Amino acid sequence: MGCGTKETELPDKIKVYQIYEYDNNYGTETYTYHRNGLIDEITTDAFEPPSKQNKIDRIKYIYKYEDDVLYRTIQKNGSKIHEDKTYYRNGLPMLRESNAGTEKWNFD
Protein backbone atom coordinates (compact mmCIF):
# COMPACT_ATOMS: atom_id res chain seq x y z
CA MET A 1 0.00 0.00 0.00
CA GLY A 2 1.29 3.43 -0.85
CA CYS A 3 1.48 6.44 1.37
CA GLY A 4 -1.95 7.94 2.04
CA THR A 5 -3.89 5.14 0.38
CA LYS A 6 -6.35 3.05 2.25
CA GLU A 7 -7.50 -0.36 1.10
CA THR A 8 -11.27 -0.61 0.73
CA GLU A 9 -12.78 -3.59 2.49
CA LEU A 10 -16.03 -4.87 1.03
CA PRO A 11 -18.80 -5.83 3.42
CA ASP A 12 -19.95 -9.44 3.57
CA LYS A 13 -23.41 -10.31 2.26
CA ILE A 14 -23.66 -7.67 -0.47
CA LYS A 15 -27.27 -7.56 -1.74
CA VAL A 16 -28.53 -6.61 -5.19
CA TYR A 17 -32.29 -6.18 -5.69
CA GLN A 18 -34.27 -6.36 -8.89
CA ILE A 19 -37.99 -5.80 -9.45
CA TYR A 20 -39.62 -7.59 -12.35
CA GLU A 21 -42.99 -7.33 -14.05
CA TYR A 22 -43.71 -9.58 -16.99
CA ASP A 23 -46.93 -11.02 -18.45
CA ASN A 24 -49.03 -9.99 -15.41
CA ASN A 25 -46.44 -11.46 -13.00
CA TYR A 26 -44.77 -9.18 -10.49
CA GLY A 27 -42.02 -9.82 -8.00
CA THR A 28 -38.57 -9.14 -6.68
CA GLU A 29 -35.27 -10.96 -6.92
CA THR A 30 -32.51 -10.55 -4.37
CA TYR A 31 -28.95 -11.68 -5.03
CA THR A 32 -26.69 -11.95 -1.97
CA TYR A 33 -22.92 -12.21 -2.49
CA HIS A 34 -20.00 -12.98 -0.21
CA ARG A 35 -17.23 -10.37 -0.20
CA ASN A 36 -15.12 -12.76 -2.31
CA GLY A 37 -17.69 -12.43 -5.13
CA LEU A 38 -19.26 -15.88 -4.76
CA ILE A 39 -23.05 -16.09 -4.67
CA ASP A 40 -24.60 -16.88 -1.29
CA GLU A 41 -28.35 -16.78 -2.01
CA ILE A 42 -30.86 -15.96 -4.71
CA THR A 43 -34.36 -15.21 -3.44
CA THR A 44 -37.39 -14.67 -5.69
CA ASP A 45 -40.64 -13.33 -4.23
CA ALA A 46 -43.78 -13.43 -6.40
CA PHE A 47 -46.74 -11.19 -5.57
CA GLU A 48 -50.42 -11.49 -6.35
CA PRO A 49 -51.57 -9.46 -9.35
CA PRO A 50 -53.03 -6.88 -9.76
CA SER A 51 -52.51 -5.49 -6.23
CA LYS A 52 -48.81 -6.41 -6.12
CA GLN A 53 -49.22 -6.59 -2.34
CA ASN A 54 -49.77 -10.17 -1.19
CA LYS A 55 -46.76 -12.46 -1.47
CA ILE A 56 -47.78 -15.78 -3.04
CA ASP A 57 -44.44 -17.58 -3.41
CA ARG A 58 -40.86 -17.38 -2.18
CA ILE A 59 -38.19 -19.45 -3.91
CA LYS A 60 -34.74 -19.42 -2.34
CA TYR A 61 -31.52 -20.88 -3.76
CA ILE A 62 -28.89 -21.26 -1.05
CA TYR A 63 -25.26 -21.91 -2.01
CA LYS A 64 -22.41 -23.12 0.20
CA TYR A 65 -18.84 -23.70 -1.03
CA GLU A 66 -16.57 -26.02 0.91
CA ASP A 67 -13.49 -28.06 -0.09
CA ASP A 68 -14.15 -27.91 -3.87
CA VAL A 69 -17.82 -28.87 -3.40
CA LEU A 70 -20.77 -26.58 -4.15
CA TYR A 71 -23.84 -27.43 -2.08
CA ARG A 72 -27.11 -25.99 -3.42
CA THR A 73 -30.43 -26.13 -1.58
CA ILE A 74 -33.69 -24.94 -3.13
CA GLN A 75 -36.55 -23.96 -0.83
CA LYS A 76 -40.12 -23.02 -1.72
CA ASN A 77 -42.01 -21.06 0.94
CA GLY A 78 -39.52 -22.23 3.59
CA SER A 79 -39.61 -25.96 2.74
CA LYS A 80 -36.67 -27.72 1.09
CA ILE A 81 -37.69 -29.06 -2.32
CA HIS A 82 -34.29 -29.93 -3.84
CA GLU A 83 -30.66 -30.35 -2.88
CA ASP A 84 -27.61 -31.14 -4.97
CA LYS A 85 -23.81 -31.20 -4.75
CA THR A 86 -21.36 -30.31 -7.50
CA TYR A 87 -17.76 -31.48 -7.14
CA TYR A 88 -14.97 -29.39 -8.68
CA ARG A 89 -11.36 -30.11 -9.57
CA ASN A 90 -9.03 -27.28 -10.59
CA GLY A 91 -12.04 -24.97 -10.89
CA LEU A 92 -13.93 -27.23 -13.30
CA PRO A 93 -17.16 -29.07 -12.44
CA MET A 94 -16.60 -32.84 -12.51
CA LEU A 95 -19.73 -34.42 -10.98
CA ARG A 96 -23.18 -33.37 -9.76
CA GLU A 97 -25.27 -35.53 -7.44
CA SER A 98 -28.98 -34.84 -6.89
CA ASN A 99 -32.35 -36.55 -6.54
CA ALA A 100 -32.47 -36.67 -10.34
CA GLY A 101 -29.30 -38.78 -10.49
CA THR A 102 -25.63 -38.19 -11.21
CA GLU A 103 -24.17 -36.05 -13.98
CA LYS A 104 -20.50 -36.35 -14.96
CA TRP A 105 -18.38 -34.01 -17.06
CA ASN A 106 -15.08 -34.78 -18.79
CA PHE A 107 -12.58 -32.23 -20.02
CA ASP A 108 -9.68 -32.72 -22.44
Coordinates of N, CA and C in Angstrom, one line a residue:
M1 N 0.8 -1.2 0.0 CA 0.0 0.0 0.0 C 0.9 1.2 0.0
G2 N 0.5 2.2 -0.8 CA 1.3 3.4 -0.9 C 0.9 4.4 0.3
C3 N 1.7 5.4 0.3 CA 1.5 6.4 1.4 C 0.1 7.2 1.1
G4 N -0.7 7.2 2.1 CA -1.9 7.9 2.0 C -3.1 7.2 1.4
T5 N -2.8 5.9 1.0 CA -3.9 5.1 0.4 C -4.4 4.2 1.4
K6 N -5.7 4.0 1.3 CA -6.3 3.0 2.3 C -7.1 2.0 1.4
E7 N -6.9 0.7 1.8 CA -7.5 -0.4 1.1 C -9.0 -0.4 1.5
T8 N -9.8 -0.5 0.5 CA -11.3 -0.6 0.7 C -11.6 -2.0 1.0
E9 N -12.3 -2.2 2.1 CA -12.8 -3.6 2.5 C -14.3 -3.7 2.2
L10 N -14.6 -4.7 1.4 CA -16.0 -4.9 1.0 C -16.8 -5.5 2.2
P11 N -18.0 -5.2 2.4 CA -18.8 -5.8 3.4 C -19.2 -7.2 3.0
D12 N -19.4 -8.1 3.9 CA -19.9 -9.4 3.6 C -21.4 -9.3 3.3
K13 N -22.0 -10.3 2.6 CA -23.4 -10.3 2.3 C -23.9 -9.1 1.5
I14 N -23.2 -8.8 0.4 CA -23.7 -7.7 -0.5 C -25.0 -8.1 -1.2
K15 N -26.0 -7.2 -1.2 CA -27.3 -7.6 -1.7 C -27.6 -6.7 -2.9
V16 N -28.1 -7.3 -4.0 CA -28.5 -6.6 -5.2 C -30.0 -7.0 -5.4
Y17 N -30.9 -6.0 -5.5 CA -32.3 -6.2 -5.7 C -32.7 -5.9 -7.1
Q18 N -33.7 -6.6 -7.6 CA -34.3 -6.4 -8.9 C -35.8 -6.6 -8.8
I19 N -36.5 -5.7 -9.4 CA -38.0 -5.8 -9.4 C -38.3 -6.2 -10.9
Y20 N -39.2 -7.2 -11.0 CA -39.6 -7.6 -12.4 C -41.1 -7.6 -12.5
E21 N -41.6 -7.3 -13.7 CA -43.0 -7.3 -14.1 C -43.1 -7.8 -15.5
Y22 N -43.7 -9.0 -15.7 CA -43.7 -9.6 -17.0 C -45.0 -10.4 -17.1
D23 N -45.8 -10.2 -18.2 CA -46.9 -11.0 -18.5 C -47.8 -11.2 -17.2
N24 N -48.2 -10.0 -16.6 CA -49.0 -10.0 -15.4 C -48.4 -10.7 -14.2
N25 N -47.1 -11.0 -14.2 CA -46.4 -11.5 -13.0 C -45.6 -10.4 -12.5
Y26 N -45.5 -10.2 -11.1 CA -44.8 -9.2 -10.5 C -44.0 -9.8 -9.3
G27 N -42.8 -9.3 -9.1 CA -42.0 -9.8 -8.0 C -40.7 -9.1 -7.9
T28 N -39.9 -9.7 -6.9 CA -38.6 -9.1 -6.7 C -37.6 -10.3 -6.7
E29 N -36.4 -10.0 -7.0 CA -35.3 -11.0 -6.9 C -34.2 -10.3 -6.1
T30 N -33.6 -11.0 -5.2 CA -32.5 -10.5 -4.4 C -31.3 -11.5 -4.5
Y31 N -30.2 -10.9 -4.9 CA -28.9 -11.7 -5.0 C -28.0 -11.3 -3.9
T32 N -27.6 -12.2 -3.1 CA -26.7 -12.0 -2.0 C -25.3 -12.6 -2.3
Y33 N -24.3 -11.8 -2.2 CA -22.9 -12.2 -2.5 C -22.0 -12.2 -1.3
H34 N -21.1 -13.1 -1.2 CA -20.0 -13.0 -0.2 C -19.0 -11.9 -0.7
R35 N -18.2 -11.4 0.2 CA -17.2 -10.4 -0.2 C -16.2 -10.9 -1.2
N36 N -16.1 -12.2 -1.3 CA -15.1 -12.8 -2.3 C -15.8 -12.9 -3.7
G37 N -17.0 -12.4 -3.8 CA -17.7 -12.4 -5.1 C -18.5 -13.6 -5.4
L38 N -18.5 -14.7 -4.6 CA -19.3 -15.9 -4.8 C -20.7 -15.6 -4.3
I39 N -21.6 -16.2 -5.0 CA -23.0 -16.1 -4.7 C -23.4 -16.9 -3.4
D40 N -24.2 -16.3 -2.5 CA -24.6 -16.9 -1.3 C -26.1 -17.3 -1.4
E41 N -26.9 -16.5 -1.9 CA -28.4 -16.8 -2.0 C -29.0 -16.0 -3.2
I42 N -30.0 -16.6 -3.8 CA -30.9 -16.0 -4.7 C -32.3 -16.2 -4.2
T43 N -33.0 -15.1 -4.0 CA -34.4 -15.2 -3.4 C -35.3 -14.5 -4.4
T44 N -36.4 -15.2 -4.8 CA -37.4 -14.7 -5.7 C -38.7 -14.7 -4.9
D45 N -39.3 -13.5 -4.8 CA -40.6 -13.3 -4.2 C -41.6 -13.0 -5.3
A46 N -42.7 -13.7 -5.4 CA -43.8 -13.4 -6.4 C -45.0 -12.9 -5.6
F47 N -45.6 -11.8 -6.2 CA -46.7 -11.2 -5.6 C -48.0 -11.4 -6.4
E48 N -49.1 -11.3 -5.7 CA -50.4 -11.5 -6.3 C -50.8 -10.3 -7.2
P49 N -51.1 -10.6 -8.5 CA -51.6 -9.5 -9.4 C -53.0 -9.2 -9.1
P50 N -53.7 -8.1 -9.3 CA -53.0 -6.9 -9.8 C -52.5 -6.0 -8.6
S51 N -52.8 -6.4 -7.4 CA -52.5 -5.5 -6.2 C -51.0 -5.4 -6.0
K52 N -50.3 -6.4 -6.3 CA -48.8 -6.4 -6.1 C -48.5 -6.3 -4.6
Q53 N -49.4 -6.7 -3.8 CA -49.2 -6.6 -2.3 C -49.0 -7.9 -1.6
N54 N -49.8 -8.9 -1.9 CA -49.8 -10.2 -1.2 C -48.8 -11.1 -1.8
K55 N -47.8 -11.5 -1.0 CA -46.8 -12.5 -1.5 C -47.4 -13.8 -1.6
I56 N -47.2 -14.5 -2.8 CA -47.8 -15.8 -3.0 C -46.7 -16.9 -3.1
D57 N -45.5 -16.6 -3.4 CA -44.4 -17.6 -3.4 C -43.1 -17.0 -3.1
R58 N -42.3 -17.8 -2.4 CA -40.9 -17.4 -2.2 C -40.0 -18.6 -2.5
I59 N -39.2 -18.4 -3.5 CA -38.2 -19.4 -3.9 C -36.8 -18.9 -3.5
K60 N -36.1 -19.8 -2.8 CA -34.7 -19.4 -2.3 C -33.7 -20.5 -2.8
Y61 N -32.7 -20.0 -3.4 CA -31.5 -20.9 -3.8 C -30.4 -20.5 -2.8
I62 N -29.9 -21.5 -2.0 CA -28.9 -21.3 -1.0 C -27.6 -22.0 -1.5
Y63 N -26.5 -21.3 -1.6 CA -25.3 -21.9 -2.0 C -24.2 -21.9 -0.9
K64 N -23.5 -23.0 -0.8 CA -22.4 -23.1 0.2 C -21.2 -23.8 -0.5
Y65 N -20.1 -23.2 -0.4 CA -18.8 -23.7 -1.0 C -17.9 -24.2 0.1
E66 N -17.5 -25.5 -0.1 CA -16.6 -26.0 0.9 C -15.7 -27.1 0.3
D67 N -14.4 -27.0 0.4 CA -13.5 -28.1 -0.1 C -13.8 -28.5 -1.5
D68 N -13.9 -27.6 -2.5 CA -14.2 -27.9 -3.9 C -15.5 -28.6 -4.1
V69 N -16.5 -28.4 -3.2 CA -17.8 -28.9 -3.4 C -18.8 -27.7 -3.3
L70 N -19.7 -27.6 -4.2 CA -20.8 -26.6 -4.2 C -22.0 -27.3 -3.7
Y71 N -22.6 -26.9 -2.6 CA -23.8 -27.4 -2.1 C -24.9 -26.4 -2.4
R72 N -26.0 -26.9 -3.1 CA -27.1 -26.0 -3.4 C -28.4 -26.6 -2.9
T73 N -29.1 -25.7 -2.1 CA -30.4 -26.1 -1.6 C -31.5 -25.2 -2.2
I74 N -32.6 -25.7 -2.6 CA -33.7 -24.9 -3.1 C -34.9 -25.1 -2.2
Q75 N -35.4 -24.0 -1.7 CA -36.5 -24.0 -0.8 C -37.7 -23.2 -1.5
K76 N -38.9 -23.7 -1.3 CA -40.1 -23.0 -1.7 C -41.0 -22.8 -0.5
N77 N -41.2 -21.5 -0.2 CA -42.0 -21.1 0.9 C -41.5 -21.7 2.2
G78 N -40.2 -21.8 2.4 CA -39.5 -22.2 3.6 C -39.3 -23.7 3.7
S79 N -39.8 -24.5 2.7 CA -39.6 -26.0 2.7 C -38.6 -26.4 1.7
K80 N -37.7 -27.2 2.0 CA -36.7 -27.7 1.1 C -37.3 -28.6 0.0
I81 N -37.1 -28.3 -1.2 CA -37.7 -29.1 -2.3 C -36.6 -29.8 -3.2
H82 N -35.4 -29.3 -3.0 CA -34.3 -29.9 -3.8 C -32.9 -29.6 -3.2
E83 N -32.0 -30.6 -3.4 CA -30.7 -30.3 -2.9 C -29.7 -31.1 -3.8
D84 N -28.6 -30.4 -4.2 CA -27.6 -31.1 -5.0 C -26.2 -30.7 -4.6
K85 N -25.2 -31.5 -5.0 CA -23.8 -31.2 -4.7 C -23.1 -31.3 -6.1
T86 N -22.2 -30.3 -6.3 CA -21.4 -30.3 -7.5 C -19.9 -30.3 -7.0
Y87 N -19.2 -31.3 -7.5 CA -17.8 -31.5 -7.1 C -16.9 -30.9 -8.2
Y88 N -15.9 -30.1 -7.8 CA -15.0 -29.4 -8.7 C -13.5 -29.9 -8.5
R89 N -12.8 -29.8 -9.6 CA -11.4 -30.1 -9.6 C -10.7 -29.1 -10.5
N90 N -9.7 -28.4 -9.9 CA -9.0 -27.3 -10.6 C -10.0 -26.2 -11.2
G91 N -11.1 -26.0 -10.5 CA -12.0 -25.0 -10.9 C -13.1 -25.4 -11.9
L92 N -13.0 -26.7 -12.3 CA -13.9 -27.2 -13.3 C -14.9 -28.2 -12.6
P93 N -16.2 -28.1 -13.0 CA -17.2 -29.1 -12.4 C -16.9 -30.5 -13.0
M94 N -16.9 -31.5 -12.1 CA -16.6 -32.8 -12.5 C -17.8 -33.7 -12.4
L95 N -18.6 -33.5 -11.3 CA -19.7 -34.4 -11.0 C -20.8 -33.7 -10.2
R96 N -22.1 -33.9 -10.5 CA -23.2 -33.4 -9.8 C -24.1 -34.5 -9.3
E97 N -24.4 -34.5 -8.0 CA -25.3 -35.5 -7.4 C -26.5 -34.8 -7.0
S98 N -27.7 -35.4 -7.3 CA -29.0 -34.8 -6.9 C -30.0 -35.9 -6.9
N99 N -31.2 -35.6 -6.5 CA -32.4 -36.5 -6.5 C -32.6 -37.1 -7.9
A100 N -32.3 -36.3 -9.0 CA -32.5 -36.7 -10.3 C -31.4 -37.6 -10.8
G101 N -30.4 -37.9 -10.1 CA -29.3 -38.8 -10.5 C -27.9 -38.1 -10.4
T102 N -27.0 -38.7 -11.2 CA -25.6 -38.2 -11.2 C -25.3 -37.7 -12.6
E103 N -24.7 -36.6 -12.7 CA -24.2 -36.1 -14.0 C -22.6 -36.0 -13.9
K104 N -22.0 -36.4 -14.9 CA -20.5 -36.3 -15.0 C -20.1 -35.5 -16.2
W105 N -19.0 -34.8 -16.0 CA -18.4 -34.0 -17.1 C -16.9 -34.4 -17.2
N106 N -16.5 -34.5 -18.5 CA -15.1 -34.8 -18.8 C -14.5 -33.6 -19.6
F107 N -13.3 -33.3 -19.3 CA -12.6 -32.2 -20.0 C -11.3 -32.8 -20.6
D108 N -10.9 -32.3 -21.8 CA -9.7 -32.7 -22.4 C -8.5 -31.8 -22.0

